[in-house]
Structures are given as structure tokens and as C-alpha cells.
Coordinates of N, CA and C in Angstrom, one line a residue:
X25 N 60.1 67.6 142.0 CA 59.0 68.5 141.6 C 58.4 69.2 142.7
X26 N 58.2 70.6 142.7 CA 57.5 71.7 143.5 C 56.3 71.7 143.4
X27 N 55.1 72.3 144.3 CA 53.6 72.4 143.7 C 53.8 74.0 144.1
X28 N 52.9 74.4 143.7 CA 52.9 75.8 144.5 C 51.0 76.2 144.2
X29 N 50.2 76.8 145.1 CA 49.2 77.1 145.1 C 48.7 78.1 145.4
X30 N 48.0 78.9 144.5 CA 47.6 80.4 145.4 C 46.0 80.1 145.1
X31 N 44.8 80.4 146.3 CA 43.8 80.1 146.8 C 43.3 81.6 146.8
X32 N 42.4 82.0 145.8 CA 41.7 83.2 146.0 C 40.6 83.0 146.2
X33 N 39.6 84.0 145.9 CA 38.2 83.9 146.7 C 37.2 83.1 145.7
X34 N 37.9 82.7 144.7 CA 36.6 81.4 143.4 C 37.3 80.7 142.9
X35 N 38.6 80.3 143.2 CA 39.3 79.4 142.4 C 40.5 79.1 142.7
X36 N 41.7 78.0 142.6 CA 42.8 78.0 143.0 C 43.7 77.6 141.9
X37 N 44.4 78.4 141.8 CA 45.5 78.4 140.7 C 46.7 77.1 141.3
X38 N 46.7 76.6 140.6 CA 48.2 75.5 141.2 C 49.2 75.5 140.0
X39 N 50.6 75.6 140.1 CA 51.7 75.5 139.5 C 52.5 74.1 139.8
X40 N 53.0 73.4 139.0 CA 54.1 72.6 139.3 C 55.1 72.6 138.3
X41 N 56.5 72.8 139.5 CA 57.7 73.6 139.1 C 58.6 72.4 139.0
X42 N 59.7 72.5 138.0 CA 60.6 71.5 138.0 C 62.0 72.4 138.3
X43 N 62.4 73.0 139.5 CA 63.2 73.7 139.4 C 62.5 75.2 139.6
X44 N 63.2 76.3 139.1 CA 62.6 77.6 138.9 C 61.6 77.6 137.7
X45 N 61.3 76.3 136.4 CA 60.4 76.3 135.4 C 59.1 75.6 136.0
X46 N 58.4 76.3 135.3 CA 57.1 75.9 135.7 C 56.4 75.1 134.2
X47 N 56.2 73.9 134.7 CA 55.7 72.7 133.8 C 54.5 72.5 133.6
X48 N 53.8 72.7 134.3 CA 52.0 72.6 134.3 C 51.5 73.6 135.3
X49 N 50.7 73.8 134.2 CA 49.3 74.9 135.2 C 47.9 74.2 135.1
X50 N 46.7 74.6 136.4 CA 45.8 74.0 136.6 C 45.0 74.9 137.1
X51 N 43.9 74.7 137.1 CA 43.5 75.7 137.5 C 42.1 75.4 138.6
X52 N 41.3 74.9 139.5 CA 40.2 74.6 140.1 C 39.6 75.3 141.1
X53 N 38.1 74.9 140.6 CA 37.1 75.8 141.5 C 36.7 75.4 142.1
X54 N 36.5 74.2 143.1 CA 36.3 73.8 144.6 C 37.1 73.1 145.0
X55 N 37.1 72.6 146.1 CA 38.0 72.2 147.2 C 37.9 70.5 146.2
X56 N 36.8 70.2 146.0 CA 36.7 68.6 145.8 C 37.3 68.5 144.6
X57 N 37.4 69.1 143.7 CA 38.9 69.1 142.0 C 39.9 68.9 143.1
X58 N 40.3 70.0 144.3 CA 41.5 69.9 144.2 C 42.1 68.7 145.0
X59 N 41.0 68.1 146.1 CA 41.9 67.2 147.0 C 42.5 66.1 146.2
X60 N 41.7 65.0 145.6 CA 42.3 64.1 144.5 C 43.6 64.9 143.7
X61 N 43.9 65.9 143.4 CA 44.8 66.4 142.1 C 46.0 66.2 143.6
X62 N 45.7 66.7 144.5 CA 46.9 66.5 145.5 C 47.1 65.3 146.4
X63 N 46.4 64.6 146.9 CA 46.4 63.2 147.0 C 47.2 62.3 146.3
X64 N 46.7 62.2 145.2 CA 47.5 61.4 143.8 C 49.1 61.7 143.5
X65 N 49.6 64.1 144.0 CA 50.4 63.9 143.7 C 51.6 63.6 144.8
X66 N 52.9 63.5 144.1 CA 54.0 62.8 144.4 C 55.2 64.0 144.2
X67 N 55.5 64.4 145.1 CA 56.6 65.6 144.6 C 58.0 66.2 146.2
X68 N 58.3 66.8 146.2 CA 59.5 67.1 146.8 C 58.8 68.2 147.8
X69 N 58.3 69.6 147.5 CA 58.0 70.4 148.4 C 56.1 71.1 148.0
X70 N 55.9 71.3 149.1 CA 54.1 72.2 148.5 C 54.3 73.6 149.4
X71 N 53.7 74.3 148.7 CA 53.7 75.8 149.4 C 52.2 76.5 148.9
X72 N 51.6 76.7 149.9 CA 50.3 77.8 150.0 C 49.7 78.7 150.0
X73 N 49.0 79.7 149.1 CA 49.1 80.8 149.5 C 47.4 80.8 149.3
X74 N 46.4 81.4 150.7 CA 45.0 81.2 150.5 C 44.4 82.4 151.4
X75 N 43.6 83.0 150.8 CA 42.9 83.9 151.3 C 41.0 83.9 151.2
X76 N 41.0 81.9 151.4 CA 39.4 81.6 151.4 C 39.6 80.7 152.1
X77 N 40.4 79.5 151.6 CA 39.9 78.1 152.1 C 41.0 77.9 153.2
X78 N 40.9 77.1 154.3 CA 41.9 76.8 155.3 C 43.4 76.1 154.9
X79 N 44.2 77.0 154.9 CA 45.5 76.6 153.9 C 46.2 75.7 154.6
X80 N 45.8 75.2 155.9 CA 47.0 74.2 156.5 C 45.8 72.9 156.5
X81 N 44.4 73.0 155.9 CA 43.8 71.7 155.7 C 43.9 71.4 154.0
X82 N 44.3 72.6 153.7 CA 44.8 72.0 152.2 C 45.6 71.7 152.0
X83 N 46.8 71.7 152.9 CA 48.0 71.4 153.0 C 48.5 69.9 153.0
X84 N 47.5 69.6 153.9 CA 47.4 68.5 154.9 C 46.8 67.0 153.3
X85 N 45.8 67.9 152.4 CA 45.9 66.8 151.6 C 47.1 66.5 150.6
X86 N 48.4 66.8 150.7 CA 49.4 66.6 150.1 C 50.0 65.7 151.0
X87 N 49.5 64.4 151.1 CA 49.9 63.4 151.2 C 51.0 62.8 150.8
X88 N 51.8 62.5 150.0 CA 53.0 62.4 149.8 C 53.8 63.3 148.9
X89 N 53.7 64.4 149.5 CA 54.8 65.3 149.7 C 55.5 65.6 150.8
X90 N 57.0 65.8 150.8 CA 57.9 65.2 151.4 C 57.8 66.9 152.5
X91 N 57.9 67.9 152.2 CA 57.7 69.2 152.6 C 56.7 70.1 152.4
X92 N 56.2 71.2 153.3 CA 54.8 71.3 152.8 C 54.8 72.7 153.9
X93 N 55.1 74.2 153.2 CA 54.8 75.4 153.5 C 53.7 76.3 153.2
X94 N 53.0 76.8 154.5 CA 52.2 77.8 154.3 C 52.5 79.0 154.6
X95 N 52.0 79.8 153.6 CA 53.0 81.5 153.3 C 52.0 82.5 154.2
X96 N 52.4 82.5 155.2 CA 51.6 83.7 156.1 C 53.1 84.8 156.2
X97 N 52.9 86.1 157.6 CA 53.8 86.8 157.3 C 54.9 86.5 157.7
X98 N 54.8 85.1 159.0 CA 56.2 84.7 159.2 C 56.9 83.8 158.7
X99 N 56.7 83.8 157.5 CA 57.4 82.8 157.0 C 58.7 83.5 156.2
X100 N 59.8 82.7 156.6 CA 61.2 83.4 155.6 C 61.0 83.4 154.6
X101 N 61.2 84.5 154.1 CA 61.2 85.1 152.3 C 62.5 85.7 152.1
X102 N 62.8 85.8 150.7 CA 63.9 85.9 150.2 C 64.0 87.3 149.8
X103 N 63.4 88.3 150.6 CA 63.1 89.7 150.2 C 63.2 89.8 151.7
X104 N 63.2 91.1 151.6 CA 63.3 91.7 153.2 C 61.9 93.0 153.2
X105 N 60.6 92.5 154.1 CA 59.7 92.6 154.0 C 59.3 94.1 155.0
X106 N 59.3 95.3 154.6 CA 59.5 96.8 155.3 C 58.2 96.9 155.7
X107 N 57.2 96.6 155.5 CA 55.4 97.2 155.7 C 55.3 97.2 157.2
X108 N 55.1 98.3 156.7 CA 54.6 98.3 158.6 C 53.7 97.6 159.7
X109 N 52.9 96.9 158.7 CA 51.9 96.3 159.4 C 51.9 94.9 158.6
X110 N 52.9 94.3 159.0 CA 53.0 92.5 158.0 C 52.0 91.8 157.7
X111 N 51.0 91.9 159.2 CA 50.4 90.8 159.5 C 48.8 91.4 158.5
X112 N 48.7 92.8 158.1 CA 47.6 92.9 157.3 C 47.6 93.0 155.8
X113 N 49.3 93.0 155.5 CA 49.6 92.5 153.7 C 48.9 90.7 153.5
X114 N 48.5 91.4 152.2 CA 48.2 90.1 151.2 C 49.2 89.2 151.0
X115 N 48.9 87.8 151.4 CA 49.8 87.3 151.1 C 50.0 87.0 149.4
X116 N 49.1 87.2 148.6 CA 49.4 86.9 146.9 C 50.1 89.0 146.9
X117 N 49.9 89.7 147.3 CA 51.1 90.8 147.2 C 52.1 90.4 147.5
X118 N 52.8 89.4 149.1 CA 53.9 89.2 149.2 C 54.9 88.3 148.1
X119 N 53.6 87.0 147.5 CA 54.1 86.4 146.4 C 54.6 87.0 145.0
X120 N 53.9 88.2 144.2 CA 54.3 88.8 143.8 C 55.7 89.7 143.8
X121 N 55.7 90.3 144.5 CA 57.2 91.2 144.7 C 58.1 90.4 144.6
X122 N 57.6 89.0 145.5 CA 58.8 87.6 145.4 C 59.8 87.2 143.9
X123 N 58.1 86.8 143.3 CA 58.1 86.9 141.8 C 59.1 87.8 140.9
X124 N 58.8 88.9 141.6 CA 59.5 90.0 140.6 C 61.3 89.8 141.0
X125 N 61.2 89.7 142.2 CA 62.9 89.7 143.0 C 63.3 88.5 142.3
X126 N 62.7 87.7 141.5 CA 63.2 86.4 140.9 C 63.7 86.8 139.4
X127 N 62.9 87.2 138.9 CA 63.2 87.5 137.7 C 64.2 89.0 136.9
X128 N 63.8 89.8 138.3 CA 64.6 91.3 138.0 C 65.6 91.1 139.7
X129 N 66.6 90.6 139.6 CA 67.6 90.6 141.0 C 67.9 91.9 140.8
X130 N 68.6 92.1 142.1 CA 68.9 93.7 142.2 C 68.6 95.1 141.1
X131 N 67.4 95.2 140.9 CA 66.8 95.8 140.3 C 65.4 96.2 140.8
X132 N 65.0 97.4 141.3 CA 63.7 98.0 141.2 C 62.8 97.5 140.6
X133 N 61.8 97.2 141.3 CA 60.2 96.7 140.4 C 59.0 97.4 141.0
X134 N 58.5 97.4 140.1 CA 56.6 97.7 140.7 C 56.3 96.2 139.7
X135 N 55.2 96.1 140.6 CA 54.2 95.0 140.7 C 52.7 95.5 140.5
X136 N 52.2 95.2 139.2 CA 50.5 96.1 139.3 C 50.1 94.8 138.7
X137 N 48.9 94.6 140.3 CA 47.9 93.5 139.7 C 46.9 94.1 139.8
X138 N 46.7 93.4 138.2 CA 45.1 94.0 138.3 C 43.9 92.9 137.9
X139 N 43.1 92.8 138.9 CA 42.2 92.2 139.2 C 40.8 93.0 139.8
X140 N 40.4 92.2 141.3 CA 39.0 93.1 141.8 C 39.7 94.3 142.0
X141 N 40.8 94.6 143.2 CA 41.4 96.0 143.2 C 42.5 96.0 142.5
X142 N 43.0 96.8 142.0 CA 44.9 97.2 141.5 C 45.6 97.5 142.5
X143 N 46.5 97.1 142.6 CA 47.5 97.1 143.1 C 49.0 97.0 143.0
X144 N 49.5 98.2 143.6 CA 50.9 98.7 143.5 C 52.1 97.8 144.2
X145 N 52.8 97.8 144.3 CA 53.8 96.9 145.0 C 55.1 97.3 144.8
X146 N 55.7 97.8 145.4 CA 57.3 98.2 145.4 C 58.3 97.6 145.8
X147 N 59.5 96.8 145.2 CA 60.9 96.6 145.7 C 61.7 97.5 145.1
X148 N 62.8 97.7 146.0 CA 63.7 98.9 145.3 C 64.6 97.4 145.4
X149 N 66.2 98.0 144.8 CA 66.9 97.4 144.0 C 67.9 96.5 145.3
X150 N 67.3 97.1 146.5 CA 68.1 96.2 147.8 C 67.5 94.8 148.3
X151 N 66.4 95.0 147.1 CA 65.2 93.2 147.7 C 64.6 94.1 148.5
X152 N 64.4 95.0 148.9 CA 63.2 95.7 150.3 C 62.1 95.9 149.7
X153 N 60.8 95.1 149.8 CA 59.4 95.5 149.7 C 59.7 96.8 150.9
X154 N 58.7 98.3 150.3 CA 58.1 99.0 150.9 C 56.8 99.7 150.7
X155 N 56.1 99.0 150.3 CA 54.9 99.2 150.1 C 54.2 99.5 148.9
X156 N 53.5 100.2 148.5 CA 52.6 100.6 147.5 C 51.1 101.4 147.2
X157 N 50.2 100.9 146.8 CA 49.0 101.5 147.0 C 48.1 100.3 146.4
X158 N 47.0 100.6 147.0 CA 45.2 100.4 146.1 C 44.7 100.4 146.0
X159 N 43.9 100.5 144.7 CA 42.9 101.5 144.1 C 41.9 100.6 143.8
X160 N 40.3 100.9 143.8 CA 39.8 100.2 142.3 C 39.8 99.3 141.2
X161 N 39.6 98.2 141.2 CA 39.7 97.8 139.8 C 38.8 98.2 139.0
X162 N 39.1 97.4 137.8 CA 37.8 97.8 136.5 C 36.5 97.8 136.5
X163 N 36.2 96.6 136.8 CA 35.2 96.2 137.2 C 34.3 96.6 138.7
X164 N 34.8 96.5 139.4 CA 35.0 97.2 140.5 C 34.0 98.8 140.5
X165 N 34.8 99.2 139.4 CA 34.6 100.8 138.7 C 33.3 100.9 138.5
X166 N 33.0 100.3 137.4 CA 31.7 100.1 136.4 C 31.1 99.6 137.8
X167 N 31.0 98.8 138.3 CA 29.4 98.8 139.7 C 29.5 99.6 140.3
X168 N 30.4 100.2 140.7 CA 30.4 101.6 142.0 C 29.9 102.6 141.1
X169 N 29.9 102.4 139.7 CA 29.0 103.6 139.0 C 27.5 103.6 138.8
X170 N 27.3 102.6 138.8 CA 25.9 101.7 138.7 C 25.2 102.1 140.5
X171 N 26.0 101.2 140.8 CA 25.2 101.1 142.4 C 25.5 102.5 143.7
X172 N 26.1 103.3 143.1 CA 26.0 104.5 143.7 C 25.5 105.9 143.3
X173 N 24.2 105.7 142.3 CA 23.8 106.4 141.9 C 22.6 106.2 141.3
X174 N 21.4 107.0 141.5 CA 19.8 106.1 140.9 C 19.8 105.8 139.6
X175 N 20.3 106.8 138.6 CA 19.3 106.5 137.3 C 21.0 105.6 136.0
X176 N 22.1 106.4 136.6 CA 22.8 105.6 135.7 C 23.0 104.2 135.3
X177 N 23.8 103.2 134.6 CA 23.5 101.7 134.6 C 24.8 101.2 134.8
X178 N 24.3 99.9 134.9 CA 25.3 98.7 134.5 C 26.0 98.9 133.2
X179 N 27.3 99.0 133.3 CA 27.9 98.9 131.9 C 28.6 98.1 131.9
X180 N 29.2 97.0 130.9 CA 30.3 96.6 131.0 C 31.6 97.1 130.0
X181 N 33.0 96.6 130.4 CA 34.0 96.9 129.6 C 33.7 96.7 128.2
X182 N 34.4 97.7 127.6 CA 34.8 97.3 126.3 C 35.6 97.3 125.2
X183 N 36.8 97.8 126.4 CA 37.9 97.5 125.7 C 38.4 98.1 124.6
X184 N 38.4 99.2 124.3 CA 38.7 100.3 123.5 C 37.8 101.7 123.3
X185 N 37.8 102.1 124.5 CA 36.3 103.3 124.2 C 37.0 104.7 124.1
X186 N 36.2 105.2 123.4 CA 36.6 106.6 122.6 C 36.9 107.3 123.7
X187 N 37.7 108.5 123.3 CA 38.2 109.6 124.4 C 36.6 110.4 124.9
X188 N 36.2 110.5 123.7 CA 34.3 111.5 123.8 C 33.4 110.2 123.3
X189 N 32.7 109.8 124.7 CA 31.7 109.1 124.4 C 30.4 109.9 124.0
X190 N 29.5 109.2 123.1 CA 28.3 110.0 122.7 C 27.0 109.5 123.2
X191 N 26.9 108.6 123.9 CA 26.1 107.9 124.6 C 26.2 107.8 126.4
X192 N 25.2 107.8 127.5 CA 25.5 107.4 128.7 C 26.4 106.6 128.7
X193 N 26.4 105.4 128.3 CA 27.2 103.8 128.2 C 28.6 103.8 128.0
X194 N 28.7 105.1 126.6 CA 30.2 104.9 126.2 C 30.7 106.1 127.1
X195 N 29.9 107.2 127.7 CA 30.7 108.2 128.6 C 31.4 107.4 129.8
X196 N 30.3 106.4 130.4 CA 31.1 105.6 131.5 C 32.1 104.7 130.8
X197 N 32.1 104.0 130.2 CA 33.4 103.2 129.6 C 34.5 104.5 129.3
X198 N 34.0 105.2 128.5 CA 35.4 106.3 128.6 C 36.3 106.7 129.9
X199 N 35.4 107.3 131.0 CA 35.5 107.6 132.4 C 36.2 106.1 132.8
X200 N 35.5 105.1 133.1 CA 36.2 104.3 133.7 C 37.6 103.6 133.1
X201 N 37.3 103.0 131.8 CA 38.6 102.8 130.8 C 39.7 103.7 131.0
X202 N 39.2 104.8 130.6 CA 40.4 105.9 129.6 C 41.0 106.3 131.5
X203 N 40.2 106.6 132.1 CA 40.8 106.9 133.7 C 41.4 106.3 134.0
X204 N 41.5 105.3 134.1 CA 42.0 104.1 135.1 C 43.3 103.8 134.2
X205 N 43.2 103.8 132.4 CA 44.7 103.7 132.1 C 45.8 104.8 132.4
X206 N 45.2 106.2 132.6 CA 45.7 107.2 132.7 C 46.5 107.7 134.1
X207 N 45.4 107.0 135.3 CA 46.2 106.6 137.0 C 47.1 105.6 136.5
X208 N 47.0 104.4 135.9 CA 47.8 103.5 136.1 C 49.0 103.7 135.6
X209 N 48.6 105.0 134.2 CA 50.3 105.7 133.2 C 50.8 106.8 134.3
X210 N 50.2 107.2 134.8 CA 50.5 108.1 135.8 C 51.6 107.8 137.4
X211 N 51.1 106.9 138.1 CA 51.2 106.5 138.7 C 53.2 105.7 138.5
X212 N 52.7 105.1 137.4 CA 54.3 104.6 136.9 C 55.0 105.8 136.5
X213 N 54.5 106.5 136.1 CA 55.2 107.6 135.3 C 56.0 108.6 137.0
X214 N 55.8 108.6 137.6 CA 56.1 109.3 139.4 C 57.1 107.9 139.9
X215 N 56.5 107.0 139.9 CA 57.5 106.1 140.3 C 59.2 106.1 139.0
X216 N 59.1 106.3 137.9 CA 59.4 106.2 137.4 C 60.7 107.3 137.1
X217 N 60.0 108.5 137.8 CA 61.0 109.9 138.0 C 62.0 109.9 139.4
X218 N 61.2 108.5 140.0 CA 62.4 108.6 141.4 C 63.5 106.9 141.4
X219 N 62.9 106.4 140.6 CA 63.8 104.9 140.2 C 64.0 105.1 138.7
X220 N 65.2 105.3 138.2 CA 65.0 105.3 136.4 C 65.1 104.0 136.5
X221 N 65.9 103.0 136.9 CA 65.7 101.7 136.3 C 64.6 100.7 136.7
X222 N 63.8 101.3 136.7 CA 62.5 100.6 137.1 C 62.0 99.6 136.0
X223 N 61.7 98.0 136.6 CA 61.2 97.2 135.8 C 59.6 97.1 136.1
X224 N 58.8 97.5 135.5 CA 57.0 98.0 135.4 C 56.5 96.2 135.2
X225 N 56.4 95.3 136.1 CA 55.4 94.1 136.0 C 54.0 93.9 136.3
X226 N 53.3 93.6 134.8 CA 52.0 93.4 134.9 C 51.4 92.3 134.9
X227 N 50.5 92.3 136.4 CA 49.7 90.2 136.7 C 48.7 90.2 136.5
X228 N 48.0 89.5 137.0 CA 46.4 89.4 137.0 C 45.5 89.2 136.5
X229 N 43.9 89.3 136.3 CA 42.8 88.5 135.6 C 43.0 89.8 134.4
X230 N 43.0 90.7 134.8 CA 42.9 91.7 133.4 C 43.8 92.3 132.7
X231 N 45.2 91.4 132.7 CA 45.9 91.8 132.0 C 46.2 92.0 130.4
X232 N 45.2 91.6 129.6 CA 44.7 91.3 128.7 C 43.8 93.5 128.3
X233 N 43.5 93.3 129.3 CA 42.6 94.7 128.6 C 44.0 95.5 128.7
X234 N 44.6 95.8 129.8 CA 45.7 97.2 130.1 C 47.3 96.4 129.1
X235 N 47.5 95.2 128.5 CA 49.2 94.8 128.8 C 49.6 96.0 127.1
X236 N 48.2 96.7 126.1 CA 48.7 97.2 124.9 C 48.1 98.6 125.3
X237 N 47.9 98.9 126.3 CA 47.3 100.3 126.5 C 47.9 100.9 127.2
X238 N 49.0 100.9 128.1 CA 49.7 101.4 128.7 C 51.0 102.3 127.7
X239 N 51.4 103.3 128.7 CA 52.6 103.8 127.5 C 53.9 103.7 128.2
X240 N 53.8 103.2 129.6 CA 55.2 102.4 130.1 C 55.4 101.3 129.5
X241 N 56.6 101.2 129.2 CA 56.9 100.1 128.7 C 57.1 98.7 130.0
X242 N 56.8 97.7 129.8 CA 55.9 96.6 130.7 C 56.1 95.5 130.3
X243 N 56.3 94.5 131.3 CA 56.4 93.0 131.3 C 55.2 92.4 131.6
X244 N 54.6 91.6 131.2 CA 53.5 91.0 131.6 C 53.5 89.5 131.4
X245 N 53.1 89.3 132.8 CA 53.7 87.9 133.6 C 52.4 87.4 134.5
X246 N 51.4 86.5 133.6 CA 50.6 86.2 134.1 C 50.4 85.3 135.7
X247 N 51.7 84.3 135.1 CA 52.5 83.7 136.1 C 52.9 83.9 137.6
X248 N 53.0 85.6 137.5 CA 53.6 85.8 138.4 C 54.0 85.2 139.8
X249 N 52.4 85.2 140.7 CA 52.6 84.9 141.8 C 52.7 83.6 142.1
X250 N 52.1 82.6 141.1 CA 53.0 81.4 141.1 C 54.6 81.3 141.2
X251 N 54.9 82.0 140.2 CA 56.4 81.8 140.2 C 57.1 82.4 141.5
X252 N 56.3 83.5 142.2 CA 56.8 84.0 143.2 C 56.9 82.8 144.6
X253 N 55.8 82.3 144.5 CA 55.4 81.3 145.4 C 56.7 80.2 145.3
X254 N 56.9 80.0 144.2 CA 58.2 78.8 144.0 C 59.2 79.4 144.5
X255 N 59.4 80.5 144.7 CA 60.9 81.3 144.7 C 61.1 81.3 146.4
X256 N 59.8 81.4 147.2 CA 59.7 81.4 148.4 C 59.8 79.9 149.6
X257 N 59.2 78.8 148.5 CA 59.1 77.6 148.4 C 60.6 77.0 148.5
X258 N 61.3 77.6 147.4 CA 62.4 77.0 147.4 C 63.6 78.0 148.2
X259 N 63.5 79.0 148.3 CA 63.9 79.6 149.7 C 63.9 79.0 151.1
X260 N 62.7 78.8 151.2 CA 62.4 77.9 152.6 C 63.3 76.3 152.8
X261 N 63.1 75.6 151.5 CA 63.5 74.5 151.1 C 64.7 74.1 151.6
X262 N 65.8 75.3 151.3 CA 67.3 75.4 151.2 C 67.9 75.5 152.4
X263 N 67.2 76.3 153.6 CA 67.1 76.4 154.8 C 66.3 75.9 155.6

């Protein structure tokens, strides 16, 4: 059994894989859930991915685990990694694209997570990440509308707003909603005139508002960078 962990900025997602299947998901919000859940476990390999907490002291409480990887940019990946600047990619982007090279082999992918920002992520169909874009997230949106201007407000999503809002509230939900699915239909839709076999993969906290609003047709794989994380895990493992 594999663990695999991605560490963001309020919580840490853990996966445990039996193979390339993933058997349990968990999910915890401080360091003190997680040390006992990894202490206790008993497994073959652990792999890290953290952009808060010190990933080689969280490593370290995997106690009896037999192997035990942390995913920075040098670590061998099973993609061949083009960005020009390695060492300032996200490591849950590099998990991602991983993810995608797992499930779509030799085949083109974009990768859009969408969380605090969106984000683009490109492999073309040789395994070569080369880059992408990012924008804004949703939420994101709605405060930068709020806090960059005196008199307008706080709004939150709401997940289906009219094309003509008739209110301040519903103009911004319109503007931010209807916008942001239109860059995101857009955006695929350009990628999409230069890769026809493009596989369009959707991750992230908000995949739930965009996975029926889109008009690319889309995979949505909550999973993702877990499973990406195993794919790199067990890459390393083999070698």
C-alpha cells in the first residue's frame, strides 16, 4: 500500500493507493490529525506534496514506511518537465499533469484547476509539460470586486446567474460567473484549434460550480493530483 499527500495552505488531502487504485481518502486540517493517521500507518512507499507545512518533517512521521518521497522540482517524474523556470512551478501543477499522463498516455491534456487561482496546465501527446496560464479564481473575483472599489459589495456565488442581472449583486455574479465560464470556454476552445485530440481535465475545490457549465466537453477528476502524486510515487519506486 502507497500513501500519497498533497499539503495546501488549510488542509491536507491524503490518498492511500493499492496499486494505481485509490482505496481511501482523508482529508485533515492540522498537523496534529495528521501525525497519529501516519505513525499508526504501515505501508510500502509515502510521497509529499506541501506548499505550507515542512514536507520532509511530515515525512519523517511515516514511521513505518519502508520509502518515503518528497516532490520538489528534482525529483524524477514520469513526464518530461519543459518550464523554464522549474524551481518556481507548483508542485500540485506538477502533480496534476502527472495525473493526467496517467490516465490519457500519449495523448494531449489541459489540466484546469480551479480553486483560489485557475489554472492551465499543458502536456502535449510526447508526456512534455509546457506550461500554461493563471488567472483568478471565483472567489478570488468576487473580493477583488468588493475590495477594489468604495461603494460596491461583497457578493457571493450563486451558481446560475442570469446573462442581465437587475440588481448590483446579480450584475456582479453575472460579470464574475458568466465571465469566468466564457475565459475558461474560450481559452479551451484556442487550445483546442491547435491539439484536436485534446483531453480537457477538470480538478479542484470548485469543480462542482463549472463541471455542467462548460461547453467543452470534460473529465472531471476530483482525484486528480492524488492520483498524480501515486503515478510519480510509483515512478520513483521502480527506479
Amino acid at each position: 500500500m502507497n500513501i500519497a499527500i498533497d499539503y495546501g495552505n488549510s488542509s491536507a488531502k491524503v490518498g492511500v493507493f493499492d496499486g494505481h487504485e485509490l482505496v481511501e481518502r482523508k482529508i485533515f486540517t492540522s498537523p496534529e490529525q495528521l501525525r497519529p493517521f501516519l505513525q499508526n500507518f504501515s505501508g510500502d512507499c509515502l510521497i509529499i506534496s506541501s506548499v505550507s507545512q515542512d514536507a520532509a518533517e511530515v515525512a519523517s512521521w511515516g514511521v513505518h514506511i519502508k520509502k518515503r518521497f518528497i516532490l520538489t522540482s528534482s525529483l524524477p517524474l514520469p513526464i518530461e518537465n519543459r518550464y523554464s523556470t522549474p524551481k518556481t512551478l507548483g508542485v500540485d501543477r506538477l502533480a496534476g499533469v502527472c495525473g493526467a499522463q496517467a490516465l490519457f498516455p500519449k495523448t494531449s491534456a489541459l489540466v484546469i484547476d480551479a480553486g483560489t487561482c485557475i489554472t492551465f496546465d499543458f502536456l502535449d501527446s510526447g508526456g512534455n509539460f509546457l506550461g500554461g496560464a493563471i488567472s483568478p479564481g471565483l472567489r478570488m473575483r468576487f473580493q477583488a470586486v468588493h475590495t477594489f472599489t468604495k461603494r460596491l459589495p461583497q457578493v457571493e456565488p450563486k451558481g446560475n446567474s442570469p446573462l442581465i442581472g437587475d440588481s448590483t449583486e446579480s450584475c456582479i455574479q453575472s460579470g464574475v460567473e458568466n465571465g469566468l465560464v466564457a475565459e475558461i470556454d474560450g481559452i479551451v476552445s484556442q487550445y483546442r484549434s491547435l491539439f484536436p485530440d485534446l483531453k480537457v481535465i477538470l480538478t479542484g475545490g470548485d469543480v462542482p460550480f463549472f463541471e455542467n457549465r462548460l461547453k467543452a466537453p470534460i473529465f472531471a477528476v476530483p482525484e486528480l493530483v492524488l492520483s498524480g502524486l501515486n503515478s510519480i510515487l510509483i515512478h520513483n519506486a521502480r527506479s
